[in-house]
Short mmCIF file of C-alpha atoms and ligand atoms in Angstrom, two decimals:
data_model
loop_
_atom_site.label_atom_id
_atom_site.label_comp_id
_atom_site.label_asym_id
_atom_site.label_seq_id
_atom_site.Cartn_x
_atom_site.Cartn_y
_atom_site.Cartn_z
CA UNK Q 1 0.00 0.00 0.00
CA UNK Q 2 1.15 3.52 -0.73
CA UNK Q 3 0.43 5.40 2.50
CA UNK Q 4 1.46 8.73 1.01
CA UNK Q 5 -1.14 8.62 -1.77
CA UNK Q 6 -4.86 9.37 -1.75
CA UNK Q 7 -7.09 9.50 -4.81
CA UNK Q 8 -10.18 11.60 -5.53
CA UNK Q 9 -12.34 10.50 -8.46
CA UNK Q 10 -14.55 13.24 -9.85
CA UNK Q 11 -17.82 11.90 -11.13
CA UNK Q 12 -20.58 14.22 -9.96
CA UNK Q 13 -20.97 16.27 -13.14
CA UNK Q 14 -24.28 17.08 -14.80
CA UNK Q 15 -23.41 15.15 -17.99
CA UNK Q 16 -25.33 17.78 -19.97
CA UNK Q 17 -23.68 16.90 -23.26
CA UNK Q 18 -24.58 13.20 -23.05
CA UNK Q 19 -28.31 14.07 -23.21
CA UNK Q 20 -29.05 11.00 -21.14
CA UNK Q 21 -31.20 10.07 -18.17
CA UNK Q 22 -28.41 7.72 -17.10
CA UNK Q 23 -25.47 9.44 -15.35
CA UNK Q 24 -22.56 9.70 -17.80
CA UNK Q 25 -20.16 7.57 -15.76
CA UNK Q 26 -22.58 4.62 -15.83
CA UNK Q 27 -22.55 4.34 -19.61
CA UNK Q 28 -20.95 1.06 -20.63
CA UNK Q 29 -17.71 0.53 -22.47
CA UNK Q 30 -17.33 -3.06 -23.69
CA UNK Q 31 -19.68 -4.36 -21.00
CA UNK Q 32 -18.25 -2.40 -18.06
CA UNK Q 33 -19.21 1.05 -16.80
CA UNK Q 34 -16.97 4.02 -17.54
CA UNK Q 35 -16.55 4.62 -13.80
CA UNK Q 36 -15.48 1.03 -13.06
CA UNK Q 37 -12.43 1.43 -15.30
CA UNK Q 38 -11.35 4.47 -13.31
CA UNK Q 39 -12.03 2.79 -9.96
CA UNK Q 40 -10.02 -0.27 -11.03
CA UNK Q 41 -7.15 1.98 -12.06
CA UNK Q 42 -7.31 3.78 -8.70
CA UNK Q 43 -7.29 0.49 -6.78
CA UNK Q 44 -4.37 -0.85 -8.81
CA UNK Q 45 -2.25 1.99 -7.39
CA UNK Q 46 -2.90 0.75 -3.80
CA UNK Q 47 -3.46 4.20 -2.26
CA UNK Q 48 -4.22 4.85 1.41
CA UNK Q 49 -7.70 6.04 0.50
CA UNK Q 50 -9.96 6.48 -2.53
CA UNK Q 51 -12.80 8.99 -2.47
CA UNK Q 52 -15.45 9.17 -5.19
CA UNK Q 53 -17.32 12.45 -5.53
CA UNK Q 54 -20.87 11.80 -6.68
CA UNK Q 55 -23.74 14.12 -7.47
CA UNK Q 56 -26.48 13.56 -9.99
CA UNK Q 57 -28.42 10.31 -9.36
CA UNK Q 58 -25.86 9.28 -6.77
CA UNK Q 59 -28.00 6.36 -5.51
CA UNK Q 60 -27.61 4.70 -8.92
CA UNK Q 61 -23.91 5.45 -9.23
CA UNK Q 62 -23.22 4.20 -5.70
CA UNK Q 63 -24.18 0.68 -6.76
CA UNK Q 64 -21.10 0.59 -9.00
CA UNK Q 65 -18.75 1.52 -6.19
CA UNK Q 66 -16.98 -1.08 -4.02
CA UNK Q 67 -17.14 -0.61 -0.25
CA UNK Q 68 -13.44 0.17 -0.02
CA UNK Q 69 -14.09 3.44 -1.86
CA UNK Q 70 -15.46 6.30 0.24
CA UNK Q 71 -18.36 8.17 -1.30
CA UNK Q 72 -18.98 11.87 -0.72
CA UNK Q 73 -21.77 13.93 -2.21
CA UNK Q 74 -21.31 17.23 -3.97
CA UNK Q 75 -24.57 19.05 -3.21
CA UNK Q 76 -24.46 21.68 -5.93
CA UNK Q 77 -22.61 20.84 -9.13
CA UNK Q 78 -20.72 24.07 -9.45
CA UNK Q 79 -17.42 22.94 -10.89
CA UNK Q 80 -14.40 20.68 -10.59
CA UNK Q 81 -12.70 22.77 -7.86
CA UNK Q 82 -15.80 22.50 -5.70
CA UNK Q 83 -15.87 18.76 -6.42
CA UNK Q 84 -12.27 18.42 -5.19
CA UNK Q 85 -13.05 20.51 -2.09
CA UNK Q 86 -15.94 18.14 -1.39
CA UNK Q 87 -13.65 15.13 -1.94
CA UNK Q 88 -11.11 16.46 0.55
CA UNK Q 89 -13.74 16.16 3.27
CA UNK Q 90 -13.22 12.41 2.89
CA UNK Q 91 -9.47 12.78 3.46
CA UNK Q 92 -9.35 14.36 6.90
CA UNK Q 93 -6.00 13.83 8.62
CA UNK Q 94 -4.31 12.65 5.43
CA UNK Q 95 -0.89 14.09 4.52
CA UNK Q 96 0.86 13.43 1.24
CA UNK Q 97 -0.08 13.43 -2.45
CA UNK Q 98 -3.64 13.79 -3.69
CA UNK Q 99 -4.17 12.37 -7.17
CA UNK Q 100 -7.22 13.60 -9.08
CA UNK Q 101 -8.80 11.19 -11.56
CA UNK Q 102 -11.84 11.95 -13.72
CA UNK Q 103 -14.69 9.49 -13.98
CA UNK Q 104 -15.01 10.38 -17.67
CA UNK Q 105 -11.39 9.57 -18.68
CA UNK Q 106 -11.45 5.75 -18.74
CA UNK Q 107 -8.63 4.85 -21.16
CA UNK Q 108 -5.89 6.04 -18.84
CA UNK Q 109 -3.30 3.35 -18.01
CA UNK Q 110 -1.58 2.51 -14.75
CA UNK Q 111 1.93 3.04 -16.18
CA UNK Q 112 1.05 6.58 -17.17
CA UNK Q 113 -0.32 7.53 -13.77
CA UNK Q 114 2.62 5.87 -12.02
CA UNK Q 115 4.99 7.95 -14.15
CA UNK Q 116 3.07 11.11 -13.23
CA UNK Q 117 3.17 10.27 -9.52
CA UNK Q 118 6.90 9.42 -9.59
CA UNK Q 119 7.73 12.66 -11.36
CA UNK Q 120 5.69 14.58 -8.79
CA UNK Q 121 7.48 12.96 -5.84
CA UNK Q 122 11.00 13.08 -7.30
CA UNK Q 123 10.68 16.79 -8.09
CA UNK Q 124 8.96 17.60 -4.80
CA UNK Q 125 6.40 19.53 -6.82
CA UNK Q 126 3.32 21.27 -5.45
CA UNK Q 127 1.31 20.24 -8.50
CA UNK Q 128 2.07 17.97 -11.44
CA UNK Q 129 -0.38 17.70 -14.29
CA UNK Q 130 -0.70 15.21 -17.10
CA UNK Q 131 -0.87 16.95 -20.47
CA UNK Q 132 -1.29 15.75 -24.04
CA UNK Q 133 -0.25 17.20 -27.38
CA UNK Q 134 -3.30 17.05 -29.65
CA UNK Q 135 -3.76 18.00 -33.31
CA UNK Q 136 -7.37 18.94 -32.54
CA UNK Q 137 -7.37 20.35 -29.00
CA UNK Q 138 -10.90 21.79 -29.23
CA UNK Q 139 -12.97 21.34 -26.08
CA UNK Q 140 -10.05 20.78 -23.70
CA UNK Q 141 -8.33 23.22 -21.34
CA UNK Q 142 -5.11 24.57 -22.92
CA UNK Q 143 -1.84 24.59 -20.98
CA UNK Q 144 -0.33 28.10 -20.65
CA UNK Q 145 3.44 28.44 -20.23
CA UNK Q 146 5.52 31.49 -19.31
CA UNK Q 147 8.60 32.70 -21.15
CA UNK Q 148 10.75 30.16 -19.30
CA UNK Q 149 8.37 27.46 -20.53
CA UNK Q 150 7.10 26.84 -16.99
CA UNK Q 151 3.41 26.01 -16.67
CA UNK Q 152 1.59 29.09 -15.41
CA UNK Q 153 -2.10 28.39 -16.00
CA UNK Q 154 -4.83 26.62 -17.94
CA UNK Q 155 -7.31 28.33 -20.28
CA UNK Q 156 -10.65 26.56 -20.60
CA UNK Q 157 -12.10 26.39 -24.12
CA UNK Q 158 -14.95 28.78 -23.31
CA UNK Q 159 -12.62 31.38 -21.83
CA UNK Q 160 -9.72 30.94 -24.27
CA UNK Q 161 -8.81 33.76 -26.67
CA UNK Q 162 -7.68 33.17 -30.26
CA UNK Q 163 -4.02 32.78 -29.18
CA UNK Q 164 -4.86 30.28 -26.44
CA UNK Q 165 -7.00 28.29 -28.86
CA UNK Q 166 -3.94 27.73 -31.07
CA UNK Q 167 -2.19 25.93 -28.22
CA UNK Q 168 -2.11 22.21 -28.86
CA UNK Q 169 -0.98 21.09 -25.41
CA UNK Q 170 -4.06 20.25 -23.35
CA UNK Q 171 -4.97 19.41 -19.78
CA UNK Q 172 -6.06 15.78 -19.41
CA UNK Q 173 -7.55 16.69 -16.02
CA UNK Q 174 -5.34 14.17 -14.22
CA UNK Q 175 -3.22 15.94 -11.59
CA UNK Q 176 -1.13 15.25 -8.51
CA UNK Q 177 -1.11 17.78 -5.69
CA UNK Q 178 0.78 18.14 -2.51
CA UNK Q 179 -2.19 18.14 -0.13
CA UNK Q 180 -1.06 21.19 1.87
CA UNK Q 181 -0.52 23.24 -1.32
CA UNK Q 182 -3.93 22.18 -2.64
CA UNK Q 183 -5.64 23.16 0.64
CA UNK Q 184 -3.91 26.53 0.51
CA UNK Q 185 -5.03 27.34 -3.03
CA UNK Q 186 -8.58 25.92 -3.18
CA UNK Q 187 -10.15 28.70 -1.14
CA UNK Q 188 -8.86 31.25 -3.61
CA UNK Q 189 -10.70 29.86 -6.65
CA UNK Q 190 -13.44 32.19 -7.92
CA UNK Q 191 -16.23 31.47 -10.37
CA UNK Q 192 -15.24 34.39 -12.58
CA UNK Q 193 -15.50 32.64 -15.94
CA UNK Q 194 -17.93 32.09 -18.80
CA UNK Q 195 -19.62 29.06 -17.14
CA UNK Q 196 -19.72 30.68 -13.65
CA UNK Q 197 -18.18 27.52 -12.24
CA UNK Q 198 -15.34 26.91 -9.78
CA UNK Q 199 -12.64 25.47 -12.01
CA UNK Q 200 -9.97 23.17 -10.61
CA UNK Q 201 -7.79 24.35 -13.45
CA UNK Q 202 -7.62 27.82 -11.83
CA UNK Q 203 -5.54 26.27 -9.04
CA UNK Q 204 -2.58 26.15 -11.41
CA UNK Q 205 -2.59 29.92 -11.91
CA UNK Q 206 -3.04 30.47 -8.17
CA UNK Q 207 -0.13 28.17 -7.26
CA UNK Q 208 2.04 29.84 -9.90
CA UNK Q 209 1.35 33.25 -8.39
CA UNK Q 210 2.24 31.87 -4.98
CA UNK Q 211 5.61 30.88 -6.43
CA UNK Q 212 4.93 27.14 -6.05
CA UNK Q 213 6.49 24.47 -8.23
CA UNK Q 214 4.22 23.22 -11.03
CA UNK Q 215 5.40 20.34 -13.18
CA UNK Q 216 3.96 18.68 -16.28
CA UNK Q 217 4.27 15.18 -17.70
CA UNK Q 218 3.16 14.45 -21.25
CA UNK Q 219 1.13 11.35 -21.93
CA UNK Q 220 2.82 9.14 -24.54
CA UNK Q 221 -0.33 7.79 -26.12
CA UNK Q 222 -2.82 10.61 -26.66
CA UNK Q 223 -5.73 8.20 -26.85
CA UNK Q 224 -5.42 7.67 -23.10
CA UNK Q 225 -6.40 11.29 -22.55
CA UNK Q 226 -9.80 11.19 -24.23
CA UNK Q 227 -12.46 12.61 -21.94
CA UNK Q 228 -15.99 11.48 -22.71
CA UNK Q 229 -18.46 14.34 -22.82
CA UNK Q 230 -20.84 13.23 -25.57
CA UNK Q 231 -21.94 9.97 -27.15
CA UNK Q 232 -19.61 10.69 -30.06
CA UNK Q 233 -16.57 10.42 -27.79
CA UNK Q 234 -18.17 7.46 -26.05
CA UNK Q 235 -18.25 5.59 -29.37
CA UNK Q 236 -14.58 6.36 -30.11
CA UNK Q 237 -13.55 5.20 -26.64
CA UNK Q 238 -15.54 1.98 -27.06
CA UNK Q 239 -13.75 1.24 -30.29
CA UNK Q 240 -10.32 1.92 -28.77
CA UNK Q 241 -11.09 -0.23 -25.73
CA UNK Q 242 -12.38 -2.99 -28.04
CA UNK Q 243 -9.14 -3.03 -29.97
CA UNK Q 244 -7.18 -3.21 -26.69
CA UNK Q 245 -9.29 -6.18 -25.55
CA UNK Q 246 -9.00 -7.97 -28.90
CA UNK Q 247 -5.26 -7.36 -29.06
CA UNK Q 248 -4.82 -8.78 -25.55
CA UNK Q 249 -6.74 -11.92 -26.51
CA UNK Q 250 -4.79 -12.39 -29.75
CA UNK Q 251 -1.50 -12.05 -27.88
CA UNK Q 252 -2.70 -14.72 -25.46
CA UNK Q 253 -3.26 -17.22 -28.29
CA UNK Q 254 -6.81 -16.59 -29.53
CA UNK Q 255 -7.38 -16.06 -33.28
CA UNK Q 256 -9.72 -13.23 -34.14
CA UNK Q 257 -10.25 -13.30 -37.89
CA UNK Q 258 -11.39 -9.67 -38.17
CA UNK Q 259 -10.85 -7.71 -34.94
CA UNK Q 260 -12.74 -4.70 -36.32
CA UNK Q 261 -16.02 -6.60 -36.56
CA UNK Q 262 -15.68 -8.65 -33.37
CA UNK Q 263 -17.14 -7.32 -30.12
CA UNK Q 264 -15.90 -8.97 -26.96
CA UNK Q 265 -16.62 -7.68 -23.45
CA UNK Q 266 -13.90 -6.63 -21.05
CA UNK Q 267 -12.62 -9.51 -18.95
CA UNK Q 268 -13.89 -12.34 -21.20
CA UNK Q 269 -11.71 -15.43 -20.85
CA UNK Q 270 -11.07 -17.41 -24.03
CA UNK Q 271 -8.76 -20.43 -24.21
CA UNK Q 272 -5.80 -20.89 -26.55
CA UNK Q 273 -6.31 -21.82 -30.20
CA UNK Q 274 -9.95 -20.81 -30.21
CA UNK Q 275 -11.00 -18.96 -33.35
CA UNK Q 276 -13.56 -16.15 -33.30
CA UNK Q 277 -15.11 -15.38 -36.69
CA UNK Q 278 -16.43 -11.94 -37.74
CA UNK Q 279 -19.60 -10.26 -36.46
CA UNK Q 280 -19.55 -12.14 -33.21
CA UNK Q 281 -20.79 -10.35 -30.09
CA UNK Q 282 -19.63 -11.67 -26.72
CA UNK Q 283 -21.25 -9.91 -23.76
CA UNK Q 284 -20.06 -9.83 -20.13
CA UNK Q 285 -19.78 -12.96 -18.02
CA UNK Q 286 -18.94 -15.42 -20.80
CA UNK Q 287 -16.17 -18.05 -20.69
CA UNK Q 288 -14.88 -19.96 -23.68
CA UNK Q 289 -12.51 -22.92 -23.53
CA UNK Q 290 -9.64 -24.01 -25.74
CA UNK Q 291 -9.79 -24.89 -29.46
CA UNK Q 292 -13.36 -23.63 -29.90
CA UNK Q 293 -14.72 -22.18 -33.12
CA UNK Q 294 -17.21 -19.35 -32.62
CA UNK Q 295 -19.22 -17.51 -35.28
CA UNK Q 296 -19.55 -15.87 -37.71
CA UNK Q 297 -22.57 -13.95 -36.38
CA UNK Q 298 -22.71 -15.63 -32.98
CA UNK Q 299 -24.19 -13.87 -29.97
CA UNK Q 300 -22.97 -15.14 -26.61
CA UNK Q 301 -24.64 -13.53 -23.62
CA UNK Q 302 -24.22 -13.56 -19.86
CA UNK Q 303 -23.72 -16.94 -18.24
CA UNK Q 304 -22.55 -18.73 -21.38
CA UNK Q 305 -19.93 -21.32 -20.39
CA UNK Q 306 -18.39 -22.96 -23.42
CA UNK Q 307 -16.04 -25.86 -22.67
CA UNK Q 308 -13.14 -27.03 -24.87
CA UNK Q 309 -13.39 -28.07 -28.54
CA UNK Q 310 -16.90 -26.67 -29.08
CA UNK Q 311 -18.13 -25.40 -32.44
CA UNK Q 312 -20.81 -22.71 -32.43
CA UNK Q 313 -21.59 -21.57 -35.95
CA UNK Q 314 -23.62 -18.78 -37.46
CA UNK Q 315 -26.72 -17.03 -36.18
CA UNK Q 316 -27.08 -18.40 -32.73
CA UNK Q 317 -27.74 -16.93 -29.33
CA UNK Q 318 -26.59 -18.56 -26.14
CA UNK Q 319 -27.28 -17.35 -22.61
CA UNK Q 320 -27.10 -18.86 -19.10
CA UNK Q 321 -26.04 -22.17 -20.63
CA UNK Q 322 -23.19 -24.61 -20.24
CA UNK Q 323 -22.05 -26.27 -23.45
CA UNK Q 324 -20.03 -29.45 -22.92
CA UNK Q 325 -16.82 -30.52 -24.64
CA UNK Q 326 -16.79 -31.36 -28.31
CA UNK Q 327 -20.40 -30.29 -28.85
CA UNK Q 328 -21.57 -28.81 -32.15
CA UNK Q 329 -24.30 -26.24 -32.81
CA UNK Q 330 -23.45 -24.94 -36.21
CA UNK Q 331 -26.49 -23.07 -37.48
CA UNK Q 332 -29.43 -20.94 -36.23
CA UNK Q 333 -30.03 -21.81 -32.58
CA UNK Q 334 -31.35 -20.35 -29.36
CA UNK Q 335 -29.98 -22.06 -26.29
CA UNK Q 336 -30.88 -20.56 -22.93
CA UNK Q 337 -31.05 -21.73 -19.31
CA UNK Q 338 -29.58 -25.03 -20.43
CA UNK Q 339 -27.00 -27.64 -19.58
CA UNK Q 340 -25.72 -29.35 -22.68
CA UNK Q 341 -23.47 -32.40 -22.32
CA UNK Q 342 -20.35 -33.50 -24.19
CA UNK Q 343 -20.33 -34.52 -27.88
CA UNK Q 344 -23.90 -33.36 -28.48
CA UNK Q 345 -24.89 -32.45 -32.01
CA UNK Q 346 -27.52 -29.74 -32.27
CA UNK Q 347 -29.16 -29.41 -35.68
CA UNK Q 348 -30.04 -26.23 -37.53
CA UNK Q 349 -32.84 -24.16 -36.02
CA UNK Q 350 -33.09 -25.95 -32.65
CA UNK Q 351 -34.61 -23.87 -29.88
CA UNK Q 352 -34.92 -24.17 -26.13
CA UNK Q 353 -38.31 -22.58 -25.39
CA UNK Q 354 -37.33 -21.41 -21.92
CA UNK Q 355 -39.98 -18.81 -21.12
CA UNK Q 356 -43.63 -19.58 -20.39
CA UNK Q 357 -44.68 -15.96 -20.18
CA UNK Q 358 -43.92 -15.53 -16.51
CA UNK Q 359 -41.03 -17.86 -15.58
CA UNK Q 360 -37.91 -19.24 -17.18
CA UNK Q 361 -37.27 -23.01 -17.18
CA UNK Q 362 -34.31 -25.32 -17.72
CA UNK Q 363 -33.40 -27.67 -20.52
CA UNK Q 364 -30.91 -30.50 -20.07
CA UNK Q 365 -29.39 -32.35 -23.01
CA UNK Q 366 -27.17 -35.27 -22.02
CA UNK Q 367 -23.94 -36.50 -23.68
CA UNK Q 368 -23.96 -37.69 -27.29
CA UNK Q 369 -27.59 -36.69 -27.97
CA UNK Q 370 -28.52 -35.77 -31.52
CA UNK Q 371 -31.02 -32.93 -31.79
CA UNK Q 372 -32.78 -32.90 -35.17
CA UNK Q 373 -33.19 -29.71 -37.18
CA UNK Q 374 -35.92 -27.38 -35.97
CA UNK Q 375 -36.49 -29.24 -32.71
CA UNK Q 376 -38.27 -27.14 -30.10
CA UNK Q 377 -37.54 -28.19 -26.55
CA UNK Q 378 -40.29 -26.79 -24.35
CA UNK Q 379 -38.63 -26.34 -20.95
CA UNK Q 380 -38.48 -27.75 -18.36
CA UNK Q 381 -37.39 -30.81 -20.30
CA UNK Q 382 -34.56 -33.38 -20.47
CA UNK Q 383 -33.14 -35.18 -23.46
CA UNK Q 384 -31.39 -38.41 -22.44
CA UNK Q 385 -27.92 -39.67 -23.22
CA UNK Q 386 -27.42 -40.77 -26.87
CA UNK Q 387 -31.10 -39.93 -27.64
CA UNK Q 388 -32.33 -38.44 -30.86
CA UNK Q 389 -35.09 -36.01 -31.77
CA UNK Q 390 -36.69 -35.93 -35.21
CA UNK Q 391 -36.63 -32.89 -37.45
CA UNK Q 392 -39.37 -30.45 -36.50
CA UNK Q 393 -40.29 -32.27 -33.29
CA UNK Q 394 -41.75 -30.37 -30.36
CA UNK Q 395 -40.49 -31.98 -27.16
CA UNK Q 396 -42.79 -31.40 -24.19
CA UNK Q 397 -41.85 -34.50 -22.13
CA UNK Q 398 -38.48 -35.89 -21.09
CA UNK Q 399 -36.83 -38.25 -23.57
CA UNK Q 400 -35.17 -41.25 -21.85
CA UNK Q 401 -31.59 -42.32 -22.65
CA UNK Q 402 -30.99 -43.94 -26.05
CA UNK Q 403 -34.53 -43.28 -27.35
CA UNK Q 404 -35.84 -41.35 -30.34
CA UNK Q 405 -38.67 -38.81 -30.10
CA UNK Q 406 -40.54 -37.53 -33.15
CA UNK Q 407 -43.61 -35.46 -34.03
CA UNK Q 408 -45.71 -32.62 -32.63
CA UNK Q 409 -46.01 -33.02 -29.72
CA UNK Q 410 -43.23 -35.60 -29.78
CA UNK Q 411 -43.87 -39.26 -28.94
CA UNK Q 412 -41.12 -41.68 -27.98
CA UNK Q 413 -40.52 -44.49 -30.49
CA UNK Q 414 -40.64 -48.00 -28.98
CA UNK Q 415 -37.46 -49.22 -30.62
CA UNK Q 416 -34.03 -48.32 -29.46
CA UNK Q 417 -33.12 -44.81 -30.71
C1 UD1 A 1 -12.27 19.29 -17.73
C2 UD1 A 1 -11.16 20.32 -17.46
C3 UD1 A 1 -10.39 20.60 -18.76
C4 UD1 A 1 -9.83 19.29 -19.29
C5 UD1 A 1 -10.93 18.23 -19.44
C6 UD1 A 1 -10.30 16.88 -19.73
C7 UD1 A 1 -11.98 21.82 -15.68
C8 UD1 A 1 -12.59 23.12 -15.38
N1 UD1 A 1 -11.76 21.57 -16.97
O1 UD1 A 1 -13.19 19.86 -18.66
O2 UD1 A 1 -9.33 21.52 -18.52
O3 UD1 A 1 -9.18 19.54 -20.54
O4 UD1 A 1 -11.69 18.10 -18.23
O5 UD1 A 1 -11.26 15.90 -19.99
O6 UD1 A 1 -11.68 21.07 -14.79
N2 UD1 A 1 -17.39 17.07 -12.12
C9 UD1 A 1 -17.83 17.01 -10.83
N3 UD1 A 1 -18.51 18.07 -10.28
C10 UD1 A 1 -18.72 19.23 -10.97
C11 UD1 A 1 -18.25 19.31 -12.30
C12 UD1 A 1 -17.59 18.21 -12.84
O7 UD1 A 1 -17.64 15.99 -10.16
O8 UD1 A 1 -19.33 20.15 -10.39
C13 UD1 A 1 -16.72 15.91 -12.70
C14 UD1 A 1 -17.41 15.34 -13.93
O9 UD1 A 1 -18.32 14.32 -13.56
C15 UD1 A 1 -16.25 14.77 -14.76
C16 UD1 A 1 -15.07 15.66 -14.36
O10 UD1 A 1 -15.43 16.30 -13.14
O11 UD1 A 1 -15.95 13.43 -14.42
C17 UD1 A 1 -14.77 16.71 -15.41
O12 UD1 A 1 -15.91 17.52 -15.64
P1 UD1 A 1 -16.39 17.93 -17.09
O13 UD1 A 1 -17.61 18.76 -16.97
O14 UD1 A 1 -16.43 16.74 -17.97
O15 UD1 A 1 -15.18 18.90 -17.51
P2 UD1 A 1 -14.64 19.17 -18.98
O16 UD1 A 1 -15.45 20.23 -19.61
O17 UD1 A 1 -14.46 17.91 -19.70
MG1 MG A 2 -15.12 15.91 -19.37
#
């Protein structure tokens, strides 16, 4: 644990530009909320304390926050400086470095923040900010430097003049402060700007005037600095995160035929030598074993557990279902609330009818069963080991082991299956 570090995560904002009833930080990026990425980053740094500043719809946001993170409420959303002041109330008695993270900057990596923190400590700075050099800096605060190239302030887009707007170095929002210096400067922030808000960025100018040491570290990969304010930025961040996830999987031994058209949730585990074909969507809480073949156009949803050597072909949806080893379902299927054994062959168009209008029911298919094309299994129902179902059969009663069931509704044939 780093006893000299505390982190404040700002996530109380009004999210005006998202035009959403859902608080901005709860919007999902590859199956995980924007805020969770930032919280995970904060936890990975093992600080003494983490404080999340919440505001709008805080009851909803709170549900995303682990108990180890202290929550404080910003009553009136009047700017980032006020949010930090509110956050400091959760850090009484703490001495050391306060790191500010933004709930809407989720691509930031641990290495980058560690570099920022190290630089701050080694230089004994009062404030160290993370900046980025952007070709299109519009919308971000611009870093102002004096004639000695020392950082002396930040101009917010709305308050920037034509000269400031030409500056390409921007404020990512991520900053380290010496706590005592931050305390000393916060009270001096005024809402004398276009938005009539208390800007955290004004602290830099205040510290500079006090003769304090302000340092800057540039982020190496600009993409890490993207702050999400609208759904347009949300979409670009999703696509960047998706390529990170896909790259990670490929480097771990999974083949993804076309990473650009393959959507896999954060944290999905896929075994070595599995191949994922294009237009496959894998939602959260899915596990896939080794040497599987998935897609094209497969949709795996929460609770799908796919064991080794399974083939799931095109146009199928699987949710809350375990698929045993060496099982095939190659075309057009819906398998839900099911337990499918090993070496089962599921024909084209087979469906587990799991929902009776009010409740969901289970289907069990035992090892080596052969499910004929267009079979409808009306759950709850069991198909026995090495049994068969005829094409187009509607199974409403359990089929014993090694039997064949045919027809609508299906009857069990007397002979061995
Ligand atoms: C902010 C910075 C800007 C920087 C950009 C980087 C300020 C004044 N400006 O602008 O220099 O380039 O981020 O993305 O800081 N929040 C609160 N309470 C509030 C207001 C905001 O908690 O009263 C939170 C928001 O939820 C968000 C973060 O602070 O997570 C930043 O606020 P936002 O309104 O997005 O600021 P930007 O305009 O993006
Ligand atoms: Mg923002």
